[in-house]
mmCIF file of C-alpha atoms and ligand atoms in Angstrom:
data_model
loop_
_atom_site.group_PDB
_atom_site.id
_atom_site.type_symbol
_atom_site.label_atom_id
_atom_site.label_comp_id
_atom_site.label_asym_id
_atom_site.label_seq_id
_atom_site.Cartn_x
_atom_site.Cartn_y
_atom_site.Cartn_z
ATOM 1 C CA UNK A 1 32.266 -15.040 13.099
ATOM 2 C CA UNK A 2 32.165 -12.648 9.550
ATOM 3 C CA UNK A 3 28.735 -13.694 7.449
ATOM 4 C CA UNK A 4 27.175 -12.199 4.337
ATOM 5 C CA UNK A 5 23.445 -12.151 3.870
ATOM 6 C CA UNK A 6 22.314 -12.220 0.319
ATOM 7 C CA UNK A 7 19.118 -11.561 -1.035
ATOM 8 C CA UNK A 8 18.604 -12.086 -4.939
ATOM 9 C CA UNK A 9 15.696 -10.586 -6.931
ATOM 10 C CA UNK A 10 14.809 -11.187 -10.586
ATOM 11 C CA UNK A 11 17.547 -8.656 -11.367
ATOM 12 C CA UNK A 12 19.317 -7.568 -7.839
ATOM 13 C CA UNK A 13 21.522 -8.858 -5.641
ATOM 14 C CA UNK A 14 21.132 -6.936 -2.168
ATOM 15 C CA UNK A 15 24.012 -8.068 0.499
ATOM 16 C CA UNK A 16 25.066 -7.119 3.949
ATOM 17 C CA UNK A 17 28.667 -8.603 5.342
ATOM 18 C CA UNK A 18 27.665 -8.633 9.509
ATOM 19 C CA UNK A 19 30.922 -9.153 11.939
ATOM 20 C CA UNK A 20 28.510 -10.676 14.486
ATOM 21 C CA UNK A 21 31.209 -9.856 17.276
ATOM 22 C CA UNK A 22 28.933 -6.549 17.505
ATOM 23 C CA UNK A 23 26.536 -7.243 15.910
ATOM 24 C CA UNK A 24 28.019 -5.105 13.376
ATOM 25 C CA UNK A 25 27.524 -4.197 9.428
ATOM 26 C CA UNK A 26 30.825 -4.152 7.725
ATOM 27 C CA UNK A 27 29.502 -3.781 4.103
ATOM 28 C CA UNK A 28 26.533 -3.723 2.906
ATOM 29 C CA UNK A 29 24.715 -2.655 -1.115
ATOM 30 C CA UNK A 30 23.342 -4.238 -4.059
ATOM 31 C CA UNK A 31 23.734 -4.941 -7.651
ATOM 32 C CA UNK A 32 20.531 -3.737 -9.378
ATOM 33 C CA UNK A 33 19.228 -4.049 -12.894
ATOM 34 C CA UNK A 34 20.881 -7.034 -14.117
ATOM 35 C CA UNK A 35 20.470 -7.841 -17.277
ATOM 36 C CA UNK A 36 18.894 -4.818 -18.199
ATOM 37 C CA UNK A 37 20.508 -1.440 -19.272
ATOM 38 C CA UNK A 38 21.776 1.095 -17.111
ATOM 39 C CA UNK A 39 22.956 -1.801 -14.336
ATOM 40 C CA UNK A 40 25.276 -0.774 -11.521
ATOM 41 C CA UNK A 41 26.527 -1.721 -8.081
ATOM 42 C CA UNK A 42 25.373 0.536 -5.335
ATOM 43 C CA UNK A 43 27.790 0.842 -2.522
ATOM 44 C CA UNK A 44 26.200 1.999 1.189
ATOM 45 C CA UNK A 45 28.593 0.980 3.930
ATOM 46 C CA UNK A 46 31.353 1.278 3.839
ATOM 47 C CA UNK A 47 31.493 4.216 1.546
ATOM 48 C CA UNK A 48 28.459 5.138 -0.410
ATOM 49 C CA UNK A 49 29.520 5.066 -4.159
ATOM 50 C CA UNK A 50 27.900 3.954 -7.611
ATOM 51 C CA UNK A 51 29.475 2.084 -10.232
ATOM 52 C CA UNK A 52 27.981 1.476 -13.292
ATOM 53 C CA UNK A 53 28.966 -2.073 -15.297
ATOM 54 C CA UNK A 54 28.032 -4.439 -17.859
ATOM 55 C CA UNK A 55 26.224 -7.124 -15.446
ATOM 56 C CA UNK A 56 24.692 -9.283 -17.867
ATOM 57 C CA UNK A 57 23.566 -12.338 -15.228
ATOM 58 C CA UNK A 58 23.672 -12.842 -11.389
ATOM 59 C CA UNK A 59 26.826 -14.866 -12.070
ATOM 60 C CA UNK A 60 28.538 -11.646 -12.700
ATOM 61 C CA UNK A 61 26.881 -9.627 -10.805
ATOM 62 C CA UNK A 62 28.463 -11.722 -7.342
ATOM 63 C CA UNK A 63 31.404 -11.262 -8.993
ATOM 64 C CA UNK A 64 31.498 -7.578 -8.748
ATOM 65 C CA UNK A 65 29.871 -7.715 -4.775
ATOM 66 C CA UNK A 66 33.274 -10.563 -3.761
ATOM 67 C CA UNK A 67 35.846 -8.146 -5.272
ATOM 68 C CA UNK A 68 34.204 -5.100 -3.860
ATOM 69 C CA UNK A 69 34.644 -6.928 -0.078
ATOM 70 C CA UNK A 70 38.166 -7.407 -1.043
ATOM 71 C CA UNK A 71 38.843 -4.429 -3.200
ATOM 72 C CA UNK A 72 42.565 -2.828 -2.000
ATOM 73 C CA UNK A 73 40.187 1.145 -2.113
ATOM 74 C CA UNK A 74 37.432 0.630 -0.076
ATOM 75 C CA UNK A 75 37.569 -3.381 0.926
ATOM 76 C CA UNK A 76 36.085 -4.443 4.109
ATOM 77 C CA UNK A 77 38.564 -7.899 3.910
ATOM 78 C CA UNK A 78 41.827 -9.209 3.298
ATOM 79 C CA UNK A 79 40.830 -12.237 1.564
ATOM 80 C CA UNK A 80 37.225 -13.846 0.626
ATOM 81 C CA UNK A 81 38.491 -16.865 2.952
ATOM 82 C CA UNK A 82 37.680 -14.679 5.973
ATOM 83 C CA UNK A 83 33.919 -15.173 4.953
ATOM 84 C CA UNK A 84 32.604 -18.050 7.643
ATOM 85 C CA UNK A 85 29.117 -18.777 6.189
ATOM 86 C CA UNK A 86 26.576 -17.059 4.073
ATOM 87 C CA UNK A 87 22.847 -16.914 4.710
ATOM 88 C CA UNK A 88 20.683 -16.820 1.325
ATOM 89 C CA UNK A 89 17.417 -15.630 1.976
ATOM 90 C CA UNK A 90 14.501 -17.458 -0.406
ATOM 91 C CA UNK A 91 11.046 -16.295 -0.852
ATOM 92 C CA UNK A 92 8.932 -19.675 -1.311
ATOM 93 C CA UNK A 93 10.516 -22.626 1.159
ATOM 94 C CA UNK A 94 7.330 -24.913 0.289
ATOM 95 C CA UNK A 95 7.361 -27.220 3.090
ATOM 96 C CA UNK A 96 9.779 -26.329 4.910
ATOM 97 C CA UNK A 97 9.489 -24.908 8.270
ATOM 98 C CA UNK A 98 12.934 -23.396 9.494
ATOM 99 C CA UNK A 99 15.985 -21.937 8.260
ATOM 100 C CA UNK A 100 18.818 -24.806 7.184
ATOM 101 C CA UNK A 101 21.816 -25.758 6.029
ATOM 102 C CA UNK A 102 21.866 -25.941 1.990
ATOM 103 C CA UNK A 103 23.208 -29.653 1.775
ATOM 104 C CA UNK A 104 23.225 -30.694 -1.827
ATOM 105 C CA UNK A 105 20.296 -33.133 -0.604
ATOM 106 C CA UNK A 106 18.364 -30.040 0.878
ATOM 107 C CA UNK A 107 19.201 -28.032 -2.473
ATOM 108 C CA UNK A 108 17.712 -30.761 -4.486
ATOM 109 C CA UNK A 109 14.670 -31.519 -2.341
ATOM 110 C CA UNK A 110 14.134 -27.421 -2.239
ATOM 111 C CA UNK A 111 14.297 -26.983 -6.225
ATOM 112 C CA UNK A 112 11.231 -29.172 -6.207
ATOM 113 C CA UNK A 113 8.989 -26.365 -5.425
ATOM 114 C CA UNK A 114 11.118 -23.622 -7.223
ATOM 115 C CA UNK A 115 8.237 -23.088 -9.559
ATOM 116 C CA UNK A 116 6.543 -21.794 -6.420
ATOM 117 C CA UNK A 117 7.976 -18.662 -6.934
ATOM 118 C CA UNK A 118 8.801 -17.844 -10.708
ATOM 119 C CA UNK A 119 10.686 -14.608 -10.287
ATOM 120 C CA UNK A 120 12.531 -15.080 -7.305
ATOM 121 C CA UNK A 121 13.264 -19.054 -6.486
ATOM 122 C CA UNK A 122 15.492 -19.643 -9.986
ATOM 123 C CA UNK A 123 17.650 -16.847 -9.285
ATOM 124 C CA UNK A 124 17.776 -17.645 -5.934
ATOM 125 C CA UNK A 125 19.075 -21.187 -6.690
ATOM 126 C CA UNK A 126 21.316 -19.760 -9.251
ATOM 127 C CA UNK A 127 22.754 -17.791 -6.288
ATOM 128 C CA UNK A 128 23.421 -20.367 -4.303
ATOM 129 C CA UNK A 129 25.314 -22.536 -6.825
ATOM 130 C CA UNK A 130 27.442 -19.007 -7.451
ATOM 131 C CA UNK A 131 28.427 -18.902 -4.230
ATOM 132 C CA UNK A 132 29.208 -22.550 -3.914
ATOM 133 C CA UNK A 133 31.515 -22.170 -7.260
ATOM 134 C CA UNK A 134 32.568 -18.900 -5.716
ATOM 135 C CA UNK A 135 33.203 -19.531 -1.966
ATOM 136 C CA UNK A 136 33.728 -23.557 -2.131
ATOM 137 C CA UNK A 137 33.656 -24.762 1.311
ATOM 138 C CA UNK A 138 32.118 -21.684 2.907
ATOM 139 C CA UNK A 139 28.763 -22.976 4.475
ATOM 140 C CA UNK A 140 25.003 -21.529 3.362
ATOM 141 C CA UNK A 141 21.750 -21.129 5.446
ATOM 142 C CA UNK A 142 18.684 -20.859 3.330
ATOM 143 C CA UNK A 143 16.353 -18.802 5.625
ATOM 144 C CA UNK A 144 12.587 -18.915 3.985
ATOM 145 C CA UNK A 145 10.019 -16.092 3.811
ATOM 146 C CA UNK A 146 7.192 -18.823 4.435
ATOM 147 C CA UNK A 147 8.491 -20.517 7.125
ATOM 148 C CA UNK A 148 7.037 -18.770 9.869
ATOM 149 C CA UNK A 149 3.719 -19.694 8.171
ATOM 150 C CA UNK A 150 4.095 -23.088 8.155
ATOM 151 C CA UNK A 151 2.028 -23.309 11.330
ATOM 152 C CA UNK A 152 -1.056 -22.104 9.672
ATOM 153 C CA UNK A 153 -3.599 -24.181 10.148
ATOM 154 C CA UNK A 154 -4.985 -26.503 7.259
ATOM 155 C CA UNK A 155 -8.894 -24.492 7.188
ATOM 156 C CA UNK A 156 -6.566 -20.991 6.826
ATOM 157 C CA UNK A 157 -4.421 -22.042 4.195
ATOM 158 C CA UNK A 158 -6.092 -23.553 1.721
ATOM 159 C CA UNK A 159 -8.046 -22.022 -1.227
ATOM 160 C CA UNK A 160 -11.393 -22.962 -2.349
ATOM 161 C CA UNK A 161 -10.144 -24.758 -5.763
ATOM 162 C CA UNK A 162 -10.976 -28.231 -6.032
ATOM 163 C CA UNK A 163 -8.428 -30.263 -4.010
ATOM 164 C CA UNK A 164 -6.450 -31.311 -6.602
ATOM 165 C CA UNK A 165 -5.109 -27.963 -7.180
ATOM 166 C CA UNK A 166 -3.638 -27.990 -3.813
ATOM 167 C CA UNK A 167 -2.763 -31.780 -4.002
ATOM 168 C CA UNK A 168 -1.084 -31.791 -7.357
ATOM 169 C CA UNK A 169 -0.070 -28.362 -8.109
ATOM 170 C CA UNK A 170 1.173 -27.457 -4.225
ATOM 171 C CA UNK A 171 -1.586 -23.759 -5.120
ATOM 172 C CA UNK A 172 -2.150 -23.054 -1.360
ATOM 173 C CA UNK A 173 -1.537 -19.906 0.719
ATOM 174 C CA UNK A 174 2.545 -19.937 1.799
ATOM 175 C CA UNK A 175 2.347 -16.616 3.127
ATOM 176 C CA UNK A 176 5.617 -14.279 2.866
ATOM 177 C CA UNK A 177 7.434 -11.452 4.899
ATOM 178 C CA UNK A 178 8.443 -14.356 6.896
ATOM 179 C CA UNK A 179 11.941 -13.348 8.643
ATOM 180 C CA UNK A 180 10.922 -10.161 9.259
ATOM 181 C CA UNK A 181 7.487 -11.309 11.103
ATOM 182 C CA UNK A 182 10.364 -13.705 13.426
ATOM 183 C CA UNK A 183 12.343 -10.801 13.943
ATOM 184 C CA UNK A 184 9.476 -8.203 14.994
ATOM 185 C CA UNK A 185 7.782 -10.893 17.439
ATOM 186 C CA UNK A 186 11.277 -11.594 19.260
ATOM 187 C CA UNK A 187 12.124 -7.564 19.177
ATOM 188 C CA UNK A 188 8.044 -6.637 20.569
ATOM 189 C CA UNK A 189 8.565 -9.324 23.190
ATOM 190 C CA UNK A 190 11.994 -8.117 24.385
ATOM 191 C CA UNK A 191 10.618 -4.572 24.242
ATOM 192 C CA UNK A 192 7.648 -4.474 25.612
ATOM 193 C CA UNK A 193 8.328 -7.581 28.204
ATOM 194 C CA UNK A 194 5.635 -10.114 26.921
ATOM 195 C CA UNK A 195 5.869 -13.706 27.011
ATOM 196 C CA UNK A 196 4.898 -14.759 23.099
ATOM 197 C CA UNK A 197 3.590 -17.950 24.027
ATOM 198 C CA UNK A 198 0.411 -16.396 26.507
ATOM 199 C CA UNK A 199 -0.324 -13.829 23.558
ATOM 200 C CA UNK A 200 -2.172 -12.654 20.883
ATOM 201 C CA UNK A 201 -0.100 -10.454 18.422
ATOM 202 C CA UNK A 202 -1.533 -9.329 15.039
ATOM 203 C CA UNK A 203 1.848 -8.034 13.116
ATOM 204 C CA UNK A 204 1.150 -5.562 10.427
ATOM 205 C CA UNK A 205 4.348 -5.562 7.916
ATOM 206 C CA UNK A 206 3.146 -1.943 5.851
ATOM 207 C CA UNK A 207 6.068 -1.646 3.523
ATOM 208 C CA UNK A 208 5.710 -1.527 -0.707
ATOM 209 C CA UNK A 209 4.650 -5.076 -0.172
ATOM 210 C CA UNK A 210 2.037 -5.630 2.482
ATOM 211 C CA UNK A 211 1.554 -8.756 5.154
ATOM 212 C CA UNK A 212 -0.473 -8.947 8.048
ATOM 213 C CA UNK A 213 -0.217 -12.133 10.336
ATOM 214 C CA UNK A 214 -2.358 -13.473 13.148
ATOM 215 C CA UNK A 215 0.139 -15.016 15.708
ATOM 216 C CA UNK A 216 -1.491 -16.894 18.676
ATOM 217 C CA UNK A 217 0.791 -18.418 21.795
ATOM 218 C CA UNK A 218 3.693 -17.261 19.752
ATOM 219 C CA UNK A 219 2.793 -19.497 16.595
ATOM 220 C CA UNK A 220 1.459 -17.890 13.316
ATOM 221 C CA UNK A 221 -2.208 -19.156 12.674
ATOM 222 C CA UNK A 222 -3.075 -16.893 9.600
ATOM 223 C CA UNK A 223 -1.272 -14.568 7.182
ATOM 224 C CA UNK A 224 -2.550 -12.294 4.562
ATOM 225 C CA UNK A 225 -0.357 -12.595 1.500
ATOM 226 C CA UNK A 226 -0.953 -16.052 -0.137
ATOM 227 C CA UNK A 227 0.576 -18.769 -2.921
ATOM 228 C CA UNK A 228 2.093 -15.589 -4.727
ATOM 229 C CA UNK A 229 2.854 -12.122 -2.786
ATOM 230 C CA UNK A 230 -0.555 -10.253 -3.935
ATOM 231 C CA UNK A 231 -2.923 -11.288 -1.719
ATOM 232 C CA UNK A 232 -4.655 -9.086 1.328
ATOM 233 C CA UNK A 233 -4.370 -5.588 2.189
ATOM 234 C CA UNK A 234 -3.979 -3.380 -1.184
ATOM 235 C CA UNK A 235 -0.073 -2.301 -1.906
ATOM 236 C CA UNK A 236 1.763 0.248 -3.604
ATOM 237 C CA UNK A 237 1.676 -1.293 -6.845
ATOM 238 C CA UNK A 238 -0.226 -4.713 -6.113
ATOM 239 C CA UNK A 239 -3.914 -5.265 -5.809
ATOM 240 C CA UNK A 240 -4.149 -7.688 -2.877
ATOM 241 C CA UNK A 241 -7.610 -9.433 -2.597
ATOM 242 C CA UNK A 242 -9.885 -9.539 -5.927
ATOM 243 C CA UNK A 243 -12.311 -11.584 -7.313
ATOM 244 C CA UNK A 244 -10.698 -14.023 -9.858
ATOM 245 C CA UNK A 245 -13.356 -13.845 -12.152
ATOM 246 C CA UNK A 246 -12.681 -10.117 -12.413
ATOM 247 C CA UNK A 247 -9.266 -10.961 -13.419
ATOM 248 C CA UNK A 248 -10.500 -13.220 -15.945
ATOM 249 C CA UNK A 249 -12.777 -10.669 -17.403
ATOM 250 C CA UNK A 250 -9.949 -8.092 -17.669
ATOM 251 C CA UNK A 251 -7.315 -10.578 -19.334
ATOM 252 C CA UNK A 252 -10.258 -11.378 -21.657
ATOM 253 C CA UNK A 253 -11.352 -7.980 -22.365
ATOM 254 C CA UNK A 254 -7.144 -6.472 -22.840
ATOM 255 C CA UNK A 255 -5.985 -9.355 -24.390
ATOM 256 C CA UNK A 256 -4.218 -10.053 -21.838
ATOM 257 C CA UNK A 257 -1.680 -13.024 -21.332
ATOM 258 C CA UNK A 258 -0.912 -14.522 -18.066
ATOM 259 C CA UNK A 259 2.385 -12.663 -17.771
ATOM 260 C CA UNK A 260 0.889 -9.668 -18.686
ATOM 261 C CA UNK A 261 -1.673 -9.964 -16.438
ATOM 262 C CA UNK A 262 1.156 -10.513 -13.555
ATOM 263 C CA UNK A 263 2.288 -7.085 -14.613
ATOM 264 C CA UNK A 264 -0.738 -5.402 -14.309
ATOM 265 C CA UNK A 265 -1.723 -7.006 -10.988
ATOM 266 C CA UNK A 266 1.794 -6.689 -9.342
ATOM 267 C CA UNK A 267 3.554 -3.419 -11.069
ATOM 268 C CA UNK A 268 0.669 -0.946 -12.207
ATOM 269 C CA UNK A 269 -2.128 -1.678 -9.509
ATOM 270 C CA UNK A 270 -2.657 -0.887 -5.664
ATOM 271 C CA UNK A 271 -2.294 2.519 -5.200
ATOM 272 C CA UNK A 272 -0.407 3.607 -8.305
ATOM 273 C CA UNK A 273 -3.021 2.218 -10.446
ATOM 274 C CA UNK A 274 -5.744 4.290 -8.350
ATOM 275 C CA UNK A 275 -4.025 7.556 -7.376
ATOM 276 C CA UNK A 276 -2.049 7.759 -11.329
ATOM 277 C CA UNK A 277 0.357 9.862 -8.973
ATOM 278 C CA UNK A 278 2.694 7.438 -7.147
ATOM 279 C CA UNK A 279 3.423 3.796 -5.197
ATOM 280 C CA UNK A 280 5.198 5.781 -2.972
ATOM 281 C CA UNK A 281 3.110 6.211 0.294
ATOM 282 C CA UNK A 282 5.147 9.789 1.442
ATOM 283 C CA UNK A 283 4.344 11.294 -2.049
ATOM 284 C CA UNK A 284 0.657 9.759 -1.544
ATOM 285 C CA UNK A 285 -0.591 11.118 1.651
ATOM 286 C CA UNK A 286 0.890 14.804 0.824
ATOM 287 C CA UNK A 287 -0.758 14.811 -2.873
ATOM 288 C CA UNK A 288 -4.188 13.764 -0.561
ATOM 289 C CA UNK A 289 -3.409 16.288 1.664
ATOM 290 C CA UNK A 290 -3.248 18.779 -0.973
ATOM 291 C CA UNK A 291 -6.595 17.515 -2.335
ATOM 292 C CA UNK A 292 -5.793 15.319 -5.058
ATOM 293 C CA UNK A 293 -9.239 13.078 -5.570
ATOM 294 C CA UNK A 294 -7.995 10.074 -6.403
ATOM 295 C CA UNK A 295 -4.753 10.113 -4.464
ATOM 296 C CA UNK A 296 -7.340 10.543 -1.189
ATOM 297 C CA UNK A 297 -9.284 7.818 -2.428
ATOM 298 C CA UNK A 298 -6.256 5.510 -2.916
ATOM 299 C CA UNK A 299 -5.292 6.367 0.840
ATOM 300 C CA UNK A 300 -8.911 5.728 1.949
ATOM 301 C CA UNK A 301 -9.057 2.363 0.080
ATOM 302 C CA UNK A 302 -5.590 1.661 1.760
ATOM 303 C CA UNK A 303 -6.259 2.027 5.348
ATOM 304 C CA UNK A 304 -9.757 0.438 4.741
ATOM 305 C CA UNK A 305 -8.380 -2.705 3.776
ATOM 306 C CA UNK A 306 -5.804 -2.620 6.401
ATOM 307 C CA UNK A 307 -8.251 -2.016 8.760
ATOM 308 C CA UNK A 308 -10.671 -4.849 7.409
ATOM 309 C CA UNK A 309 -7.730 -7.200 7.980
ATOM 310 C CA UNK A 310 -6.765 -6.477 11.600
ATOM 311 C CA UNK A 311 -10.509 -6.911 12.842
ATOM 312 C CA UNK A 312 -10.763 -10.040 11.057
ATOM 313 C CA UNK A 313 -7.626 -11.742 12.426
ATOM 314 C CA UNK A 314 -9.252 -10.117 15.790
ATOM 315 C CA UNK A 315 -11.857 -12.524 15.118
ATOM 316 C CA UNK A 316 -9.589 -15.388 14.453
ATOM 317 C CA UNK A 317 -7.522 -14.772 17.596
ATOM 318 C CA UNK A 318 -10.325 -14.191 19.715
ATOM 319 C CA UNK A 319 -9.283 -10.768 20.689
ATOM 320 C CA UNK A 320 -5.797 -9.075 20.629
ATOM 321 C CA UNK A 321 -3.652 -8.032 23.058
ATOM 322 C CA UNK A 322 -0.520 -6.793 20.637
ATOM 323 C CA UNK A 323 -0.675 -4.942 17.125
ATOM 324 C CA UNK A 324 2.463 -4.382 16.394
ATOM 325 C CA UNK A 325 3.188 -1.954 12.819
ATOM 326 C CA UNK A 326 6.806 -2.438 11.189
ATOM 327 C CA UNK A 327 8.821 -1.996 7.797
ATOM 328 C CA UNK A 328 9.180 1.537 5.625
ATOM 329 C CA UNK A 329 5.234 2.979 6.305
ATOM 330 C CA UNK A 330 4.480 1.311 9.378
ATOM 331 C CA UNK A 331 7.620 2.823 10.939
ATOM 332 C CA UNK A 332 7.226 6.114 9.392
ATOM 333 C CA UNK A 333 3.715 7.271 8.606
ATOM 334 C CA UNK A 334 1.424 8.656 11.526
ATOM 335 C CA UNK A 335 -0.997 8.920 9.429
ATOM 336 C CA UNK A 336 -1.655 5.390 7.603
ATOM 337 C CA UNK A 337 -1.238 4.016 11.564
ATOM 338 C CA UNK A 338 -4.019 6.059 12.408
ATOM 339 C CA UNK A 339 -6.125 5.625 9.386
ATOM 340 C CA UNK A 340 -5.990 1.882 9.924
ATOM 341 C CA UNK A 341 -7.335 1.813 13.682
ATOM 342 C CA UNK A 342 -9.785 4.265 12.997
ATOM 343 C CA UNK A 343 -12.902 2.879 14.735
ATOM 344 C CA UNK A 344 -11.301 -0.392 16.536
ATOM 345 C CA UNK A 345 -11.976 1.583 19.823
ATOM 346 C CA UNK A 346 -14.588 -1.701 20.246
ATOM 347 C CA UNK A 347 -11.661 -3.972 20.332
ATOM 348 C CA UNK A 348 -10.103 -2.218 22.897
ATOM 349 C CA UNK A 349 -7.471 -0.050 20.456
ATOM 350 C CA UNK A 350 -6.888 3.410 22.259
ATOM 351 C CA UNK A 351 -4.857 5.222 20.218
ATOM 352 C CA UNK A 352 -2.456 8.085 21.675
ATOM 353 C CA UNK A 353 -2.688 10.198 18.824
ATOM 354 C CA UNK A 354 -0.326 12.705 19.824
ATOM 355 C CA UNK A 355 2.353 10.282 20.817
ATOM 356 C CA UNK A 356 1.353 8.019 17.366
ATOM 357 C CA UNK A 357 2.726 11.619 15.425
ATOM 358 C CA UNK A 358 6.019 11.605 16.983
ATOM 359 C CA UNK A 359 7.730 7.763 16.005
ATOM 360 C CA UNK A 360 9.246 7.764 13.052
ATOM 361 C CA UNK A 361 11.595 4.169 12.743
ATOM 362 C CA UNK A 362 11.802 3.632 16.730
ATOM 363 C CA UNK A 363 10.646 1.506 18.818
ATOM 364 C CA UNK A 364 7.676 2.955 20.456
ATOM 365 C CA UNK A 365 4.116 2.525 22.073
ATOM 366 C CA UNK A 366 1.872 4.388 20.600
ATOM 367 C CA UNK A 367 -1.497 3.392 22.457
ATOM 368 C CA UNK A 368 -2.314 5.209 25.611
ATOM 369 C CA UNK A 369 -2.018 3.723 29.275
ATOM 370 C CA UNK A 370 -5.695 2.343 29.668
ATOM 371 C CA UNK A 371 -5.829 0.850 25.929
ATOM 372 C CA UNK A 372 -6.550 -2.768 26.473
ATOM 373 C CA UNK A 373 -4.679 -3.373 22.939
ATOM 374 C CA UNK A 374 -1.009 -1.846 23.253
ATOM 375 C CA UNK A 375 -0.437 -0.918 19.763
ATOM 376 C CA UNK A 376 3.602 -0.328 19.018
ATOM 377 C CA UNK A 377 5.741 0.914 16.562
ATOM 378 C CA UNK A 378 8.998 -1.933 15.934
ATOM 379 C CA UNK A 379 11.446 -1.735 13.254
ATOM 380 C CA UNK A 380 12.239 -4.589 11.593
ATOM 381 C CA UNK A 381 15.690 -5.936 10.541
ATOM 382 C CA UNK A 382 15.003 -8.995 8.169
ATOM 383 C CA UNK A 383 18.973 -8.920 7.476
ATOM 384 C CA UNK A 384 19.591 -9.459 11.025
ATOM 385 C CA UNK A 385 17.765 -11.912 11.757
ATOM 386 C CA UNK A 386 18.853 -13.985 9.000
ATOM 387 C CA UNK A 387 22.348 -13.457 9.854
ATOM 388 C CA UNK A 388 21.490 -15.107 13.199
ATOM 389 C CA UNK A 389 20.222 -17.754 12.030
ATOM 390 C CA UNK A 390 22.982 -18.529 9.856
ATOM 391 C CA UNK A 391 25.478 -18.333 12.921
ATOM 392 C CA UNK A 392 23.427 -20.572 14.690
ATOM 393 C CA UNK A 393 22.644 -22.650 12.819
ATOM 394 C CA UNK A 394 26.508 -23.357 11.252
ATOM 395 C CA UNK A 395 27.739 -23.138 14.969
ATOM 396 C CA UNK A 396 25.414 -25.638 15.469
ATOM 397 C CA UNK A 397 27.173 -28.006 12.986
HETATM 398 P P1 ADP B 401 9.685 -3.250 0.498
HETATM 399 O O1 ADP B 401 8.529 -3.524 0.848
HETATM 400 O O2 ADP B 401 10.196 -2.393 -0.775
HETATM 401 O O3 ADP B 401 10.832 -3.559 1.332
HETATM 402 P P2 ADP B 401 9.719 -0.487 2.420
HETATM 403 O O4 ADP B 401 9.707 -1.337 3.792
HETATM 404 O O5 ADP B 401 11.084 0.035 1.938
HETATM 405 O O6 ADP B 401 9.237 -1.401 1.424
HETATM 406 O O7 ADP B 401 8.663 0.606 2.262
HETATM 407 C C1 ADP B 401 8.604 1.740 1.380
HETATM 408 C C2 ADP B 401 7.429 2.291 1.868
HETATM 409 O O8 ADP B 401 7.516 2.796 2.820
HETATM 410 C C3 ADP B 401 7.203 3.511 0.524
HETATM 411 O O9 ADP B 401 6.078 3.817 0.533
HETATM 412 C C4 ADP B 401 7.925 4.577 1.373
HETATM 413 O O10 ADP B 401 6.909 6.139 0.740
HETATM 414 C C5 ADP B 401 7.816 4.221 2.637
HETATM 415 N N1 ADP B 401 8.605 5.111 3.569
HETATM 416 C C6 ADP B 401 10.323 4.518 3.974
HETATM 417 N N2 ADP B 401 10.739 5.379 4.205
HETATM 418 C C7 ADP B 401 10.005 6.187 4.701
HETATM 419 C C8 ADP B 401 10.016 7.458 5.727
HETATM 420 N N3 ADP B 401 11.380 7.485 6.531
HETATM 421 N N4 ADP B 401 8.841 8.518 5.817
HETATM 422 C C9 ADP B 401 7.933 8.013 5.505
HETATM 423 N N5 ADP B 401 7.540 7.285 4.720
HETATM 424 C C10 ADP B 401 8.622 6.181 4.060
#
């Protein structure tokens, strides 16, 4: 079975074509800067290449992607008919609690929640319609970033706003990175040999965006991201938690529109805003090591806020058996893993400091054999999880 996985952002389409017999990635790449100057199509697999083109909208972007899959030079398919199914990543799935076959009825039901992710859901709707036109008859499966978190109890997902904000506007914690969490939980259980139904697990997805989730008996009971993907620890360019009144104060003093305030808090803040240097944790940690004071402050804030949530979720779970690190920083930055676990010995965390320094992007245990809590690195693979969901749901129709 050949499955095309799509991940549409506000100005991008990332894709991977899987042959599920392996599973093997046949093609991968992305169209970026859609509707902006300098748009391009970057092919990563089978052969690295960048093609600049005029890409005014997602429809044209999708056409470019599909054409490249069947191109006489470098295409991996003879015909688009070889694509058996498409899996679409959807940022906010409202109340949907699992991946689902996208029928016209489901599509119109989901569109009611479009406003909940204003930067993503509308382009994802457009992408689903584009695929229906360009690949007629090919089943599409919707995979929701929020689905994993639908098990969170009401006391954890409500905000302390008047109840009508929840009832009438749908304002609540939805959580994100759910597909990554599902994959990492499943892989951790296989790799470490435990049954999630019996354990307390804290999953730390630390990339440009950061989510930490508390999982009890295999079900998510709390997560740090909220209604939008900007709550919890401080991130690369996002504030994470802050007093909403402080934001209103800044908006008033700086005369910002809501859209400008979204830009400020999502794109100009976090470690970038504090350091004034970079949102890239590799560069930040390096600058801090060379004595850059605001880079040092940003690193301290970053680690402190991660630690605070690991501690909070240990309290939520009544203790913790496994702490798992994943995503760009979690997989590849030993100083961050060390920094955010420092002082958590009272929880039973004993890091193997030497081992931690050696682990980059691979499955590995980084706690000592005596540690009561097993700490491990497990690389995420959201696209593979999406492809597996798509195959299962299409096969079971
Ligand atoms: P996104 O949330 O955009 O998917 P990623 O999971 O790719 O982000 O994480 C990006 C972050 O991970 C950056 O801060 C980057 O510095 C860090 N990172 C990614 N790969 C590496 C690596 N090989 N070594 C060190 N840091 C890395």
